[in-house]
Short mmCIF file of C-alpha atoms in Angstrom, two decimals:
data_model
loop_
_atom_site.label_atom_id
_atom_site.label_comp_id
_atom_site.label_asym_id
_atom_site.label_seq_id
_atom_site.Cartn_x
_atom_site.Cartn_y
_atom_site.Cartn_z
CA UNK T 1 0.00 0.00 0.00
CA UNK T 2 1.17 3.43 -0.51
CA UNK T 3 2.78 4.99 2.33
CA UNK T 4 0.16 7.96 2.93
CA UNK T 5 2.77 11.10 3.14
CA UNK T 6 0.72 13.55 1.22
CA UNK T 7 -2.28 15.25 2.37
CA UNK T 8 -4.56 14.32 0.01
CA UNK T 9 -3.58 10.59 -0.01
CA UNK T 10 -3.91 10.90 4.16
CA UNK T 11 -7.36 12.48 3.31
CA UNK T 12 -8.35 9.41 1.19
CA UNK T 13 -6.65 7.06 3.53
CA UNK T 14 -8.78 8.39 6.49
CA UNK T 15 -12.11 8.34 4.38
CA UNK T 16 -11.07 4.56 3.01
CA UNK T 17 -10.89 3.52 6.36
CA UNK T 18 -13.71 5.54 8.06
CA UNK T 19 -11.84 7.87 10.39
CA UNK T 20 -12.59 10.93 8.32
CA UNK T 21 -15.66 12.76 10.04
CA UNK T 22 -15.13 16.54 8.81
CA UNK T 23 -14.18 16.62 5.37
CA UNK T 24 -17.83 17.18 3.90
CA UNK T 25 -20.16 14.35 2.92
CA UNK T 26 -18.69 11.00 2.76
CA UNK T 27 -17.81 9.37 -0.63
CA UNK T 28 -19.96 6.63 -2.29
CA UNK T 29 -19.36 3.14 -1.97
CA UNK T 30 -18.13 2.89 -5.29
CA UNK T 31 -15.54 5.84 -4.81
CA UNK T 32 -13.84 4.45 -1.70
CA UNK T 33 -13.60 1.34 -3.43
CA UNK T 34 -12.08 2.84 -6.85
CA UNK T 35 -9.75 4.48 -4.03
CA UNK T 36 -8.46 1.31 -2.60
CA UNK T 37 -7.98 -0.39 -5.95
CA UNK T 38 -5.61 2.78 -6.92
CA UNK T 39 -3.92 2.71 -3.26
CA UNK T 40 -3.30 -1.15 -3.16
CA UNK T 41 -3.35 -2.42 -6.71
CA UNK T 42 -1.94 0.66 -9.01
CA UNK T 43 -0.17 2.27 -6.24
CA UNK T 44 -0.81 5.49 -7.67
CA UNK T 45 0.53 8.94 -6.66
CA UNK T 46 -2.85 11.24 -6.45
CA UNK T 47 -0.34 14.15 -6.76
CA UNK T 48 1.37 13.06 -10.00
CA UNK T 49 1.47 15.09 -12.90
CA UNK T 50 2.03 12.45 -15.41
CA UNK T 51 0.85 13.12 -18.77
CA UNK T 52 -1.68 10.65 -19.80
CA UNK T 53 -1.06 7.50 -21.97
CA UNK T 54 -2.83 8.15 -25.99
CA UNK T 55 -2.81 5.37 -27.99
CA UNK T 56 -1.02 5.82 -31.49
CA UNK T 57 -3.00 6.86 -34.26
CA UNK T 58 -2.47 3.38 -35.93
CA UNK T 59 -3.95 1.74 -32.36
CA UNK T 60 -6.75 4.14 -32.57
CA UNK T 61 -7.69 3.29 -35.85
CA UNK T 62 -7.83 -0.06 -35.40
CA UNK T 63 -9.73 -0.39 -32.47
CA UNK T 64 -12.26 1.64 -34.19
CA UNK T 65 -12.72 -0.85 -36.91
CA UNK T 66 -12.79 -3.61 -34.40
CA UNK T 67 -15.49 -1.46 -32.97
CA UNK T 68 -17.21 -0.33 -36.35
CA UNK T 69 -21.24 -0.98 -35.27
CA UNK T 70 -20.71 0.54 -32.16
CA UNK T 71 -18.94 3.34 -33.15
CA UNK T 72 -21.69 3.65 -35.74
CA UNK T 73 -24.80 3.15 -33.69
CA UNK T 74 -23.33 5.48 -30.21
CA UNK T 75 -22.44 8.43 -33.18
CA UNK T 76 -25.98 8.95 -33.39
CA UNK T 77 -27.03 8.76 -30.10
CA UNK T 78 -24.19 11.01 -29.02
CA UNK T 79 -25.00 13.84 -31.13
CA UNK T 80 -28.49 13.50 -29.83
CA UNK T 81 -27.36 13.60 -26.05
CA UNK T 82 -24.69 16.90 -26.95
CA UNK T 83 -27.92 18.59 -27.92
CA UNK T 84 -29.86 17.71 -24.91
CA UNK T 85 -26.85 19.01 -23.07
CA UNK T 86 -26.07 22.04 -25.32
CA UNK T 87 -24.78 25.30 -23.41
CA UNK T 88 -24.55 23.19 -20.49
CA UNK T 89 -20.28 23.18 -20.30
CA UNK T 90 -20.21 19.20 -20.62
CA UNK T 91 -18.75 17.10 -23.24
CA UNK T 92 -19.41 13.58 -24.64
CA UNK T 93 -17.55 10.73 -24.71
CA UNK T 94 -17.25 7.17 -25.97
CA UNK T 95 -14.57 4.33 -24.51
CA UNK T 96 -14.61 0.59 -25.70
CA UNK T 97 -13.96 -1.69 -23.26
CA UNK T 98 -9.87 -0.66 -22.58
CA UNK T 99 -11.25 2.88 -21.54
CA UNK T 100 -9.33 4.41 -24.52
CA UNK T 101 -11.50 7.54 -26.18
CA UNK T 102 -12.96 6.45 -29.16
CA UNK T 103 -15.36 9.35 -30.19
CA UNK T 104 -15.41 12.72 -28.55
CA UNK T 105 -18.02 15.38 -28.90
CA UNK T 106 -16.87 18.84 -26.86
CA UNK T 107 -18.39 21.64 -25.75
CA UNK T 108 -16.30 24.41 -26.98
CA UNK T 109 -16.72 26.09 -23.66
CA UNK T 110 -14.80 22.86 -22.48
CA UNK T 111 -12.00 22.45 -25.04
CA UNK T 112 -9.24 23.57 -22.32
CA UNK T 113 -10.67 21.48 -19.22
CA UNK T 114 -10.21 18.73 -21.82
CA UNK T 115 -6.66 19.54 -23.17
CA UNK T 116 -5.03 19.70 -19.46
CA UNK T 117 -6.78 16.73 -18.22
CA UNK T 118 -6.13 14.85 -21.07
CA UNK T 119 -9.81 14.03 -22.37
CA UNK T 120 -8.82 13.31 -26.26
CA UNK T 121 -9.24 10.73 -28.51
CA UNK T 122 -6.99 7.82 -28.18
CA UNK T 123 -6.15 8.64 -24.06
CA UNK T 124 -6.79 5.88 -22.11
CA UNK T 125 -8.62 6.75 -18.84
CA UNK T 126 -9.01 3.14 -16.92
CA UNK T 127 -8.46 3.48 -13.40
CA UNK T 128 -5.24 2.07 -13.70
CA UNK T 129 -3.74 4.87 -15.85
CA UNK T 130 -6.31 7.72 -14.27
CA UNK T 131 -6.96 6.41 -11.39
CA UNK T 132 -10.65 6.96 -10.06
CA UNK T 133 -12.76 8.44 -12.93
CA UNK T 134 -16.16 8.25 -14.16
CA UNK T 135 -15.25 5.73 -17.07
CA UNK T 136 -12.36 3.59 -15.60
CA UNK T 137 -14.76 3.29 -12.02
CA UNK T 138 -17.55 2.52 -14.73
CA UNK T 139 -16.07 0.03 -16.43
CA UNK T 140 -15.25 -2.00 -12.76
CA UNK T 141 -18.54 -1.40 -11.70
CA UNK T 142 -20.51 -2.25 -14.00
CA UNK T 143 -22.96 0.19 -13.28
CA UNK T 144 -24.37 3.71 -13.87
CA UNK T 145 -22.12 6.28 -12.15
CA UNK T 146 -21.15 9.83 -10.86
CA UNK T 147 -17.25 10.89 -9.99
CA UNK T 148 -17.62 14.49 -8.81
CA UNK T 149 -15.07 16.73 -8.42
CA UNK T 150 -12.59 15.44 -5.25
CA UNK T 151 -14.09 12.38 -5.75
CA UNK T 152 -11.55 11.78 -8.42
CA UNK T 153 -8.70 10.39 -7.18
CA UNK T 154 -5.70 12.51 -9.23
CA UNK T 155 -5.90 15.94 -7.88
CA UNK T 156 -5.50 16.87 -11.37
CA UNK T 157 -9.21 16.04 -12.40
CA UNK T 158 -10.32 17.18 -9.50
CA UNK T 159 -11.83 19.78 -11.37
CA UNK T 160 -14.59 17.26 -13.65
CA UNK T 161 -17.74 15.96 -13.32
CA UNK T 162 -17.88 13.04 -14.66
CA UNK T 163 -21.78 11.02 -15.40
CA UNK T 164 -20.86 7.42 -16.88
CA UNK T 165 -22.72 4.61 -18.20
CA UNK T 166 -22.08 1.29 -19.29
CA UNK T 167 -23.03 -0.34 -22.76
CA UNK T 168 -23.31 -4.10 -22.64
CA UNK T 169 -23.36 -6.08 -25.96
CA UNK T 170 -26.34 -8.64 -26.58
CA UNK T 171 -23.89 -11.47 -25.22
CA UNK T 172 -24.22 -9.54 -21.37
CA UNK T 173 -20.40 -8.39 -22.01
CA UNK T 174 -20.10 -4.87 -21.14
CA UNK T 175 -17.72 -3.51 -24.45
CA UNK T 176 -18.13 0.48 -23.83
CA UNK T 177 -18.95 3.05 -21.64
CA UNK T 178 -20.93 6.45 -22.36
CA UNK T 179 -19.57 9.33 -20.41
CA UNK T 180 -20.28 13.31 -20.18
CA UNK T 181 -17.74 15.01 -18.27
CA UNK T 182 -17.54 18.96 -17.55
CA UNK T 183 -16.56 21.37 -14.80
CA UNK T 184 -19.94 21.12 -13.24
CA UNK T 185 -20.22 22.74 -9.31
CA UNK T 186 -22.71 20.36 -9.10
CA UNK T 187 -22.98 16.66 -9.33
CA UNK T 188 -25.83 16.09 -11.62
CA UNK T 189 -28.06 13.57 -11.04
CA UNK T 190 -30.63 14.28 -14.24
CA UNK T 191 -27.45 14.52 -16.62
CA UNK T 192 -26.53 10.70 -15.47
CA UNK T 193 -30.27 9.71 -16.36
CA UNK T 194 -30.08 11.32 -19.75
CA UNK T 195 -26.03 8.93 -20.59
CA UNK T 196 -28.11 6.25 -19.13
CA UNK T 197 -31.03 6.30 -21.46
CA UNK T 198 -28.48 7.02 -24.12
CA UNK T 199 -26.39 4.09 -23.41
CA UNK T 200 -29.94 1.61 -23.20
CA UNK T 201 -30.63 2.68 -26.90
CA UNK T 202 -26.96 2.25 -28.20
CA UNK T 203 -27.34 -1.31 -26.42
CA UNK T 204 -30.84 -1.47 -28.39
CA UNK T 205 -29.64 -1.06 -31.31
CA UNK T 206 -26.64 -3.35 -31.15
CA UNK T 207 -29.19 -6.04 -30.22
CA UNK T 208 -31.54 -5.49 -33.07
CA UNK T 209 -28.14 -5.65 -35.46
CA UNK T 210 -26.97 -8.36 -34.21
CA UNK T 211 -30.53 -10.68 -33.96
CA UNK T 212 -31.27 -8.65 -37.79
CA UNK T 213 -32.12 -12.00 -39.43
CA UNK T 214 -34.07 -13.60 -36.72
CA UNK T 215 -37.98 -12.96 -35.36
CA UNK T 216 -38.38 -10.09 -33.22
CA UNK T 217 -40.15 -9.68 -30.48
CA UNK T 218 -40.60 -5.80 -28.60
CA UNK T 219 -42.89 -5.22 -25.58
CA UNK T 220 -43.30 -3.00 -22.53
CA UNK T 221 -45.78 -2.72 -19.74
CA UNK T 222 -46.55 1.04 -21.47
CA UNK T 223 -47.31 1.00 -25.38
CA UNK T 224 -46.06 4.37 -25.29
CA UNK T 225 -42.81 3.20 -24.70
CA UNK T 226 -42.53 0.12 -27.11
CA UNK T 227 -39.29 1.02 -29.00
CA UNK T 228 -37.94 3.26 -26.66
CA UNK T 229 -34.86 3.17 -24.15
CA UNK T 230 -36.66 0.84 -21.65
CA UNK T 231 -38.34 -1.45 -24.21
CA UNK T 232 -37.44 -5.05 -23.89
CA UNK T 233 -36.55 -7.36 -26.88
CA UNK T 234 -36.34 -10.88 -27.44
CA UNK T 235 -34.92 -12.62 -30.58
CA UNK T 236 -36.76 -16.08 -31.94
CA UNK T 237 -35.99 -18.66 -34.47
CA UNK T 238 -38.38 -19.98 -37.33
CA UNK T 239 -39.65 -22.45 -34.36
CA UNK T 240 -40.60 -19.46 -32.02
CA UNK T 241 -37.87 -20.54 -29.64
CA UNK T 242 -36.21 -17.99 -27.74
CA UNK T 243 -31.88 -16.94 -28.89
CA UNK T 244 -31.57 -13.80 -27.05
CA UNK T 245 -33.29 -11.68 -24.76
CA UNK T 246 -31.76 -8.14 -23.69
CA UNK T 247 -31.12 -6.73 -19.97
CA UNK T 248 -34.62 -4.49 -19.86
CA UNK T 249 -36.48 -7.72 -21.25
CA UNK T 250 -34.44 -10.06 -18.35
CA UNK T 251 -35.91 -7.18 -16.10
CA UNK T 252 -39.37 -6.59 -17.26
CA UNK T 253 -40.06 -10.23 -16.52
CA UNK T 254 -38.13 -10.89 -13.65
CA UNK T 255 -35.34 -13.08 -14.80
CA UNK T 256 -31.90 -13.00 -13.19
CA UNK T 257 -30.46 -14.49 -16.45
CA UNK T 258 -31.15 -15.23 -19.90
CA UNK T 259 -30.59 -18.76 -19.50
CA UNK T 260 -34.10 -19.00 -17.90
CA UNK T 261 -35.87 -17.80 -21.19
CA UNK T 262 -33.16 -19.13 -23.85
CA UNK T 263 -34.75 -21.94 -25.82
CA UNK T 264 -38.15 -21.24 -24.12
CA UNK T 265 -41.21 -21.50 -26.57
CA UNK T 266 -42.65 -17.70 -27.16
CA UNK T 267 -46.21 -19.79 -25.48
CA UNK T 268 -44.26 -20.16 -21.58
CA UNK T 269 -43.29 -16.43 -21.19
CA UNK T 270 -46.81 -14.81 -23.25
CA UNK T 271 -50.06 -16.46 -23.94
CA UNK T 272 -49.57 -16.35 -27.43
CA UNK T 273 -47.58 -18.08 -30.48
CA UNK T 274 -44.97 -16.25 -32.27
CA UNK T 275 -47.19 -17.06 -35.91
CA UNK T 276 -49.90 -15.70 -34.18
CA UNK T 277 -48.26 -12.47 -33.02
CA UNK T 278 -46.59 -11.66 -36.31
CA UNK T 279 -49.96 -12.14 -38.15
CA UNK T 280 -51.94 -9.68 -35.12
CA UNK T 281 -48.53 -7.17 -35.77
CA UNK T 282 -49.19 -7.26 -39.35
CA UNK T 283 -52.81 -6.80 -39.50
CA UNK T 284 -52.51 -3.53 -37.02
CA UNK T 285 -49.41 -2.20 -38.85
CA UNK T 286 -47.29 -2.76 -35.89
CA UNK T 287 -48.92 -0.30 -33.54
CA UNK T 288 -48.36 -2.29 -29.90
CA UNK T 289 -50.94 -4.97 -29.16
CA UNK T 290 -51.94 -6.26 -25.46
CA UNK T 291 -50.39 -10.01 -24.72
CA UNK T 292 -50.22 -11.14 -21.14
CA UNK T 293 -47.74 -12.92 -19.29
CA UNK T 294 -47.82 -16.78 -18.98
CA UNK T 295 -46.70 -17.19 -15.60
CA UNK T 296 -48.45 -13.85 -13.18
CA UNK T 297 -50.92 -12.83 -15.97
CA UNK T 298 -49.26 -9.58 -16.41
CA UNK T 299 -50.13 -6.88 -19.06
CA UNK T 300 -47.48 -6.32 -21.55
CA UNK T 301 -47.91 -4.39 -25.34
CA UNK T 302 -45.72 -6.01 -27.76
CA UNK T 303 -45.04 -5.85 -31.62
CA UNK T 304 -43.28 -8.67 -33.69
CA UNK T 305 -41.98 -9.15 -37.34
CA UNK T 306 -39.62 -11.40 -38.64
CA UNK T 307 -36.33 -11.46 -40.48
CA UNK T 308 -35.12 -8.50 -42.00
CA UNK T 309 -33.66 -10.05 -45.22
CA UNK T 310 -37.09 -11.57 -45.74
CA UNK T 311 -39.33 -8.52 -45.30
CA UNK T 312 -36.98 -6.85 -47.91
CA UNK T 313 -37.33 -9.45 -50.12
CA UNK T 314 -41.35 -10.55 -50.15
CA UNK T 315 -41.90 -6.54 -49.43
CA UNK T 316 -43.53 -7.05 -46.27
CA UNK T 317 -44.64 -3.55 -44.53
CA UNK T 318 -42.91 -3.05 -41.69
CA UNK T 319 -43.22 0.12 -39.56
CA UNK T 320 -39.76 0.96 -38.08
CA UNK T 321 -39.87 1.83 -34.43
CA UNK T 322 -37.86 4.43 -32.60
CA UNK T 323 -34.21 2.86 -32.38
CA UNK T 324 -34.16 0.02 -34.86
CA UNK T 325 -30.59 0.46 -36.74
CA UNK T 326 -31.79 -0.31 -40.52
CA UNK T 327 -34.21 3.10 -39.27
CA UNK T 328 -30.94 5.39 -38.86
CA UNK T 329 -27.95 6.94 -40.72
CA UNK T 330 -24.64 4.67 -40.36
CA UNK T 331 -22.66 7.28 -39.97
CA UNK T 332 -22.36 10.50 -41.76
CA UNK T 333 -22.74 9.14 -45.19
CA UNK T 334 -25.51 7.28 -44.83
CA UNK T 335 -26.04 3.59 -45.77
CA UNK T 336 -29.24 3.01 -44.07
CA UNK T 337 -32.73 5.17 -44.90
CA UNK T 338 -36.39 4.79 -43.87
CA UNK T 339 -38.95 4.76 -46.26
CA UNK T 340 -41.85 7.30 -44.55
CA UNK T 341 -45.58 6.52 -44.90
CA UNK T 342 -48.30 9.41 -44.76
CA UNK T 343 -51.63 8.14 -44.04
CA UNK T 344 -54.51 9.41 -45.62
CA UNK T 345 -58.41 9.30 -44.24
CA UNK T 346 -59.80 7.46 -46.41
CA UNK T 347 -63.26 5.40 -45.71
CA UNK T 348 -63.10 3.09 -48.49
CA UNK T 349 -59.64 2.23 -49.70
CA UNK T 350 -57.41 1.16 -46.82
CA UNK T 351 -54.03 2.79 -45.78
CA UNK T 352 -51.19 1.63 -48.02
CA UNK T 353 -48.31 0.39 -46.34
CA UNK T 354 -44.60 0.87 -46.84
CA UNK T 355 -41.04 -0.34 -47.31
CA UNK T 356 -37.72 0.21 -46.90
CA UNK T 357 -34.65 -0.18 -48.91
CA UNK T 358 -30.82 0.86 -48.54
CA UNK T 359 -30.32 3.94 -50.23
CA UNK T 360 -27.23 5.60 -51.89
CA UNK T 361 -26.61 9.47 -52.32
CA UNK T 362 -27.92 9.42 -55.54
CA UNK T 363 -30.84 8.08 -53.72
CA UNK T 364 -33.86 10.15 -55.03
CA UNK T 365 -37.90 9.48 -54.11
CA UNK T 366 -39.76 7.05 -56.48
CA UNK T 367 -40.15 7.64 -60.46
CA UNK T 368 -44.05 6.77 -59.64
CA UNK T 369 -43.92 9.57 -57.48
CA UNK T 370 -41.62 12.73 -57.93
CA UNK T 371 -41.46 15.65 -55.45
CA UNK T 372 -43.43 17.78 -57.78
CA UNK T 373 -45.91 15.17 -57.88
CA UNK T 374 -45.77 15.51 -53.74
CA UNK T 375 -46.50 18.97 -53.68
CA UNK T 376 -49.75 18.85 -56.06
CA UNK T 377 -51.28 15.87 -53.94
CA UNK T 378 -49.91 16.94 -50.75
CA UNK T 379 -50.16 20.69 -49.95
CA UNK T 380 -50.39 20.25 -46.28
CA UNK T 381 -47.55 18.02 -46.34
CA UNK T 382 -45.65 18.74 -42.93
CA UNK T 383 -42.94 17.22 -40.97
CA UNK T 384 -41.06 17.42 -37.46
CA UNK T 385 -37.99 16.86 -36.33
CA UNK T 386 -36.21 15.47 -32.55
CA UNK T 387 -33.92 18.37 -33.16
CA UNK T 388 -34.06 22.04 -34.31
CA UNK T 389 -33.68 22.94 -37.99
CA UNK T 390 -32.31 19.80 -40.74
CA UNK T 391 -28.33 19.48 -41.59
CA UNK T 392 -27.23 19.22 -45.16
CA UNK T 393 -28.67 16.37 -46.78
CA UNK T 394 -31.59 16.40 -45.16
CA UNK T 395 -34.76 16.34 -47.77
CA UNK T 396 -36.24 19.92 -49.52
CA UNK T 397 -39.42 21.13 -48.12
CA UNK T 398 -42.18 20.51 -50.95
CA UNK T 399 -43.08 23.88 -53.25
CA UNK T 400 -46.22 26.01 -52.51
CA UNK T 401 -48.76 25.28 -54.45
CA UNK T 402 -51.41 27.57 -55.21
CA UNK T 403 -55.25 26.52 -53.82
CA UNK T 404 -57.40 25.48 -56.21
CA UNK T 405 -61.32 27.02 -55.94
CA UNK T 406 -62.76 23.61 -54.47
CA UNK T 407 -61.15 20.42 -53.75
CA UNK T 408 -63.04 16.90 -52.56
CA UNK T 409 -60.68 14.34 -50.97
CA UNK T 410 -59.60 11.38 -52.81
CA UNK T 411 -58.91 7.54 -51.12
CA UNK T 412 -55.48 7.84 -52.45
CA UNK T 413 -52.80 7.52 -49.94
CA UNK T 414 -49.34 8.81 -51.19
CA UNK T 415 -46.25 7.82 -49.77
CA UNK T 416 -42.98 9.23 -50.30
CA UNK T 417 -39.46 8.16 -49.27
CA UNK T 418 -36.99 10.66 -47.28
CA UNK T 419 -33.17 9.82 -46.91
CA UNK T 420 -31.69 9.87 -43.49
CA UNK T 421 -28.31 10.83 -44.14
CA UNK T 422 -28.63 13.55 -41.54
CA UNK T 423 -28.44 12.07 -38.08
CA UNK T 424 -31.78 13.03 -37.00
CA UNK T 425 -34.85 10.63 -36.88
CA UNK T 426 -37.61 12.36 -38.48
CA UNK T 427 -41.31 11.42 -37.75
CA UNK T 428 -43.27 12.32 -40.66
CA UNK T 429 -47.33 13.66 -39.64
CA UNK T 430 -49.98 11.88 -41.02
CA UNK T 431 -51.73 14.19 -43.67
CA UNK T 432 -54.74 14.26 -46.18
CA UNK T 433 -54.47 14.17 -49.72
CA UNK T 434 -56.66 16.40 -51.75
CA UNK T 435 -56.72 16.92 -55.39
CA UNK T 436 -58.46 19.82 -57.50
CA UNK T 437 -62.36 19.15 -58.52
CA UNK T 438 -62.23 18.95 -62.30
#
C-alpha cells in the first residue's frame, strides 16, 4: 500500500478507512472502493502530474474498426445527447472496453478542461492509468455512475464531473462506456439519467443488429414506450424458440439471467404463439398490441416481425420503431434510410403500407412519385424533427402550391421516401391528400 505522506492521499486514507468525520459528505461506496484499488493495486501517486497515456494513431484506428457498429450506432445517439446538453459546459464521450476515447463530442466552452486533463481521442482513462474516474470506475462497476469533483482520485481532475454509463453487448459483455464530463459545481443527477437512457438505446440497437435475421419480439408494460430506451426485446428462431433476450427484457419479466428464457417457446413467457403475433402485428401495422404474461398474468404491449432479409425481399410492410438500426444513418454518409408513410383518411380504400430499402446518395424518391408530384397531392404536407432545424442532406421542403377554388378528398394515400443521411430521426405527420375538382 502506498505509504500515505501527502495530504490528500492521508485524506483518502482516512475516508477509506472511516476515520474521516469533517471533510464534507462521505464518498460513495463505489468511490472508496475505486480508491483502494488505486492505493493497493496501481499504487498510484494522487499528486502526480504524469501526462496521460494516448494510444497511437495506428492503435486508434484499429480499435475503431474492431469497434465499427458501435462506433456507428453510439455516433448517433451522441449527437443527440450533446444537444440535450447544449450550453450546459459538458462534453461527450465514448470508450470501448480498454477505456481508450474512441469518439469525442466537446463543448467548446470545455476544449481547455479537456486539453489539461487529457480528455482526447486515443487517451486511455481506466483506473489504472487515471486512477478513479467516471469511465475507468464505470467500467469496474458495471454500473451507472457519478465521480464528482474530489471524488476523483488525481488531484488533477479534481476539477470534472464526470456522469458514466455502461453499454453491454447482446452477449451480457459490457464492451463500452458512455460518459459526459464537464466542470460542473454540481454533481448532476438528471445529466446521469439522460447517458443512461443514451447508453440503453446504443445497447438497443446493437441487439436489433446483431438478432437482424431472426424474429423479433418488442414489448413494454406502457405502449407508449414500445421502441424506446426501456423497451425489452427478445430474438426467436423460425420455431418461435427464444436466442436472445436483452437486460430491460431479463428485467421486465423478472429473470436473473437469460438462460431462464433461452430456448423457451414464445407460449411459456406470453399467452400467445410467435405465428400468431406476427400475423396480429401485421394486420394492425405494428402499432403495440396487449399479450399477457404466462406465468403472473401480467399486461405487456408487444409488436413482432420477422427477419429483415425476408421482409426486404417478399416486401412485407414493416413500420420501423424508434431505435431500430436499418431506421438510422450509419454514420455520416448514410447507408441506411427509412422509407416514410403518410396516411390518408380514407373510408373506403385502406391505408397503403410501406417499405424500406438501402439507399445511396444518388438516392432520389420514387419515379411513380416525384417531389413535384408531392407537392400537387400533398399541400399540407408537414414534418417534425427530434432536433431544431435539418443538416445538409436532409430532404427539400415541398413547393407552394397555389389553392385550387374547391377540392373533394380522394382515397389515395401517397407515400414518399426521405433519406436519413442527416443524423436526425424524423417522424413524418400523417396528412390528407386532396386533389383539385375537375
Amino acid at each position: 500500500m502506498l505509504h500515505p505522506t501527502g495530504t490528500r492521499v492521508r485524506l483518502i486514507d482516512s475516508v477509506v478507512r472511516g476515520r474521516s468525520r469533517s471533510e464534507g459528505p462521505s464518498a460513495p461506496e463505489y468511490v472508496k472502493r475505486s480508491w483502494l484499488r488505486c492505493l493497493n493495486e496501481y499504487r498510484l501517486n494522487p499528486d502526480s502530474g504524469a501526462d496521460p497515456v494516448v494510444v497511437s494513431r495506428q492503435d486508434l484506428l484499429a480499435r475503431k474498426e474492431q469497434n465499427l457498429e458501435l462506433v456507428s450506432f453510439a455516433d448517433v445517439e451522441m449527437a443527440n445527447l450533446y444537444q440535450q446538453l447544449a450550453g450546459s459546459g459538458y462534453s461527450i464521450i465514448l470508450t470501448d472496453r480498454d477505456g481508450v476515447l474512441l469518439s469525442y463530442y466537446g463543448d467548446p466552452s470545455f476544449k481547455r478542461a479537456a486539453s489539461r486533463t487529457g480528455l482526447v481521442p486515443g487517451a486511455a482513462w481506466s483506473e489504472r492509468h487515471r486512477g478513479t474516474n467516471g469511465m475507468g470506475t464505470c467500467l469496474l462497476e458495471r454500473a451507472p455512475v457519478i465521480v464528482h469533483r474530489e471524488q476523483h482520485f488525481l488531484t488533477r481532475n479534481t476539477g470534472l464531473t464526470c456522469c458514466a454509463a455502461p453499454v453491454f453487448d447482446p452477449r451480457g459483455e459490457l464492451v463500452a462506456v458512455l460518459d459526459a464530463s464537464g466542470e460542473s459545481d454540481r454533481a448532476q443527477q438528471h445529466t446521469l439519467v439522460l447517458v443512461n437512457m443514451s447508453a440503453q438505446m446504443i445497447e438497443n440497437r446493437l441487439f436489433l443488429h446483431r438478432f437482424r435475421d431472426a424474429f423479433v419480439v418488442r414489448f413494454h408494460s406502457r405502449p407508449e414506450l414500445v421502441g424506446m430506451w426501456s423497451e425489452g426485446i427478445i430474438a426467436l428462431d423460425p420455431a418461435g424458440a427464444i436466442t436472445a433476450a436483452d437486460r430491460n427484457a431479463l428485467f421486465q419479466l423478472g429473470c436473473k439471467s437469460a438462460h431462464e428464457l433461452v430456448n423457451a417457446p414464445l407460449e411459456r413467457v406470453f399467452n400467445i404463439s410467435l405465428p400468431t403475433l406476427i400475423q396480429r402485428s401485421h394486420k394492425q401495422s405494428f402499432h403495440p398490441l396487449p399479450i399477457y404474461e404466462a406465468r403472473n398474468g401480467g399486461r405487456f404491449f408487444a409488436v413482432a416481425y420477422g427477419p429483415e432479409s425476408k421482409r426486404r425481399g417478399a416486401g412485407v410492410t414493416h413500420v420501423a420503431l424508434r431505435g431500430e438500426p436499418s431506421a438510422i444513418s450509419k454514420r455520416r454518409n448514410g447507408s441506411y434510410h427509412t422509407t416514410s408513410r403518410f396516411c390518408c383518411s380514407a373510408k373506403r380504400e385502406p391505408a397503403r403500407s410501406f417499405s424500406r430499402a438501402p439507399c445511396t446518395p444518388q438516392a432520389s424518391a420514387p419515379t411513380s412519385l416525384s417531389s413535384q408530384s408531392i407537392a400537387r397531392r400533398c399541400p399540407k404536407l408537414r414534418f417534425r424533427t427530434s432536433c431544431s432545424g435539418l443538416v445538409q442532406g436532409g430532404s427539400p421542403q415541398p413547393p407552394e402550391v397555389s389553392p385550387a377554388k374547391s377540392y373533394r378528398p380522394t382515397a389515395a394515400c401517397c407515400s414518399w421516401t426521405r433519406s436519413a443521411t442527416c443524423r436526425l430521426r424524423s417522424r413524418l405527420d400523417c396528412c390528407t391528400c386532396w386533389r383539385s375538382a375537375r
